[in-house]
């Protein structure tokens, strides 16, 4: 067994990762704390060790696989540590190995109801991957193309995920919905809601949770969260508001005439579900997304190494190309 490790060493490294987080101020963004903890896990990389020993390139995928499994298993500890540190006075809850991945994570965060555990299984599954075009998924792939190990690559992906145009969208949706309730109350009429949507658009903002770069219909990840809500929280006022938005927003966006996809995306729903079960700290939501994405990114990295994919390098352009491009653009 080339990759067998001593349990005590693993534990020691784990503690070092949490200590690295402790070095940051408690006010640091949860994603900064999470990415720091993941970086500190890198000292355990089997890929790095194997590379230093001169591993043959046909075998790269093996320690990549090993690192990926370890990373996926460990990120819930780091992520839940960040949550408990910031919001629960640092009272850490130990893992329970008789639970599955989603339930175990939910448990360490401090949520033990079977419904929340079921939600976490759903959440982790639907946020795990994004073909390769999305910033975090692509960053993982790009950094790993330099033969950086899975810890280095995944930490880089997390830094991309922390950007407001990317992972922060789910937090935006909940804040927007709460601002609707604050202004119009929970029993808002369809007319009032329509006015609010127009008000948002007229102030030069987007309606968060609607539209997509690629999809041209309702995001299937939205639909499965809706099914979950219909089953477990049909009477929740915020869920009812989300349902009403599903009727009101698409016709308004269509009326704008330029929106390619007026339908809701994955982010339109997730915040309301988490909020219902008591995970109300929207600033933390991107970390949940990050834990989920470890599964997709790491499986892609194993394929990258197994297929021997090359170093990625974007094409550069010349000054002449740029001048021609601008000339053409100004003619249009
Ligand atoms: C997801 C998103 C960034 C895709 O962008 P895109 O590929 O450029 O989308 P489109 O081609 O349909 O955009 C065409 C126009 O419609 C606008 N548009 C698209 N979705 C919109 C929305 N939800 N609200 C208002 N305007 C929207 C765009 O801003 C763009 O306007 P512009 O030409 O004045 O810049 C965009 O739909 C959006 O900003 N949605 C809200 C934020 C969100 O939910 N993000 C999570 C994505 S999973
Ligand atoms: C771990 O989870 C199982 C299954 O839910 C439960 O029976 C057990 O009591 C839990 N153990 C601890 C220590 O919480
Ligand atoms: C439970 O969580 C711990 C820590 O993240 C992990 O080591 C263990 O593998 C998890 N159990 C399952 C079944 O995922
Ligand atoms: C990437 O995908 C996730 C969902 O899988 C979404 O929440 C996020 O907004 C997307 N980001 C971009 C820039 O498309
Ligand atoms: C909203 O309406 C429901 C029933 O129609 C009622 O029970 C509830 O009190 C109302 N809420 C507010 C804040 O007015």
PDB file of C-alpha atoms in Angstrom, residues 4-17 43-44 74:
ATOM      1  CA  UNK A   4      -1.055   4.267   3.537  1.00  0.00           C
ATOM      2  CA  UNK A   5      -0.682   6.987   6.144  1.00  0.00           C
ATOM      3  CA  UNK A   6      -0.278   7.097   9.806  1.00  0.00           C
ATOM      4  CA  UNK A   7      -3.515   8.309  11.478  1.00  0.00           C
ATOM      5  CA  UNK A   8      -1.645  10.484  13.934  1.00  0.00           C
ATOM      6  CA  UNK A   9       0.149  12.341  11.130  1.00  0.00           C
ATOM      7  CA  UNK A  10      -3.140  12.934   9.326  1.00  0.00           C
ATOM      8  CA  UNK A  11      -4.677  14.349  12.488  1.00  0.00           C
ATOM      9  CA  UNK A  12      -1.683  16.558  13.082  1.00  0.00           C
ATOM     10  CA  UNK A  13      -1.929  18.051   9.599  1.00  0.00           C
ATOM     11  CA  UNK A  14      -5.640  18.557  10.112  1.00  0.00           C
ATOM     12  CA  UNK A  15      -4.976  20.553  13.265  1.00  0.00           C
ATOM     13  CA  UNK A  16      -2.340  22.606  11.441  1.00  0.00           C
ATOM     14  CA  UNK A  17      -4.936  23.568   8.854  1.00  0.00           C
ATOM     15  CA  UNK A  43       1.421  19.753   3.069  1.00  0.00           C
ATOM     16  CA  UNK A  44      -0.131  16.278   2.853  1.00  0.00           C
ATOM     17  CA  UNK A  74     -11.393  16.736   4.531  1.00  0.00           C
TER      18      UNK A  74
END
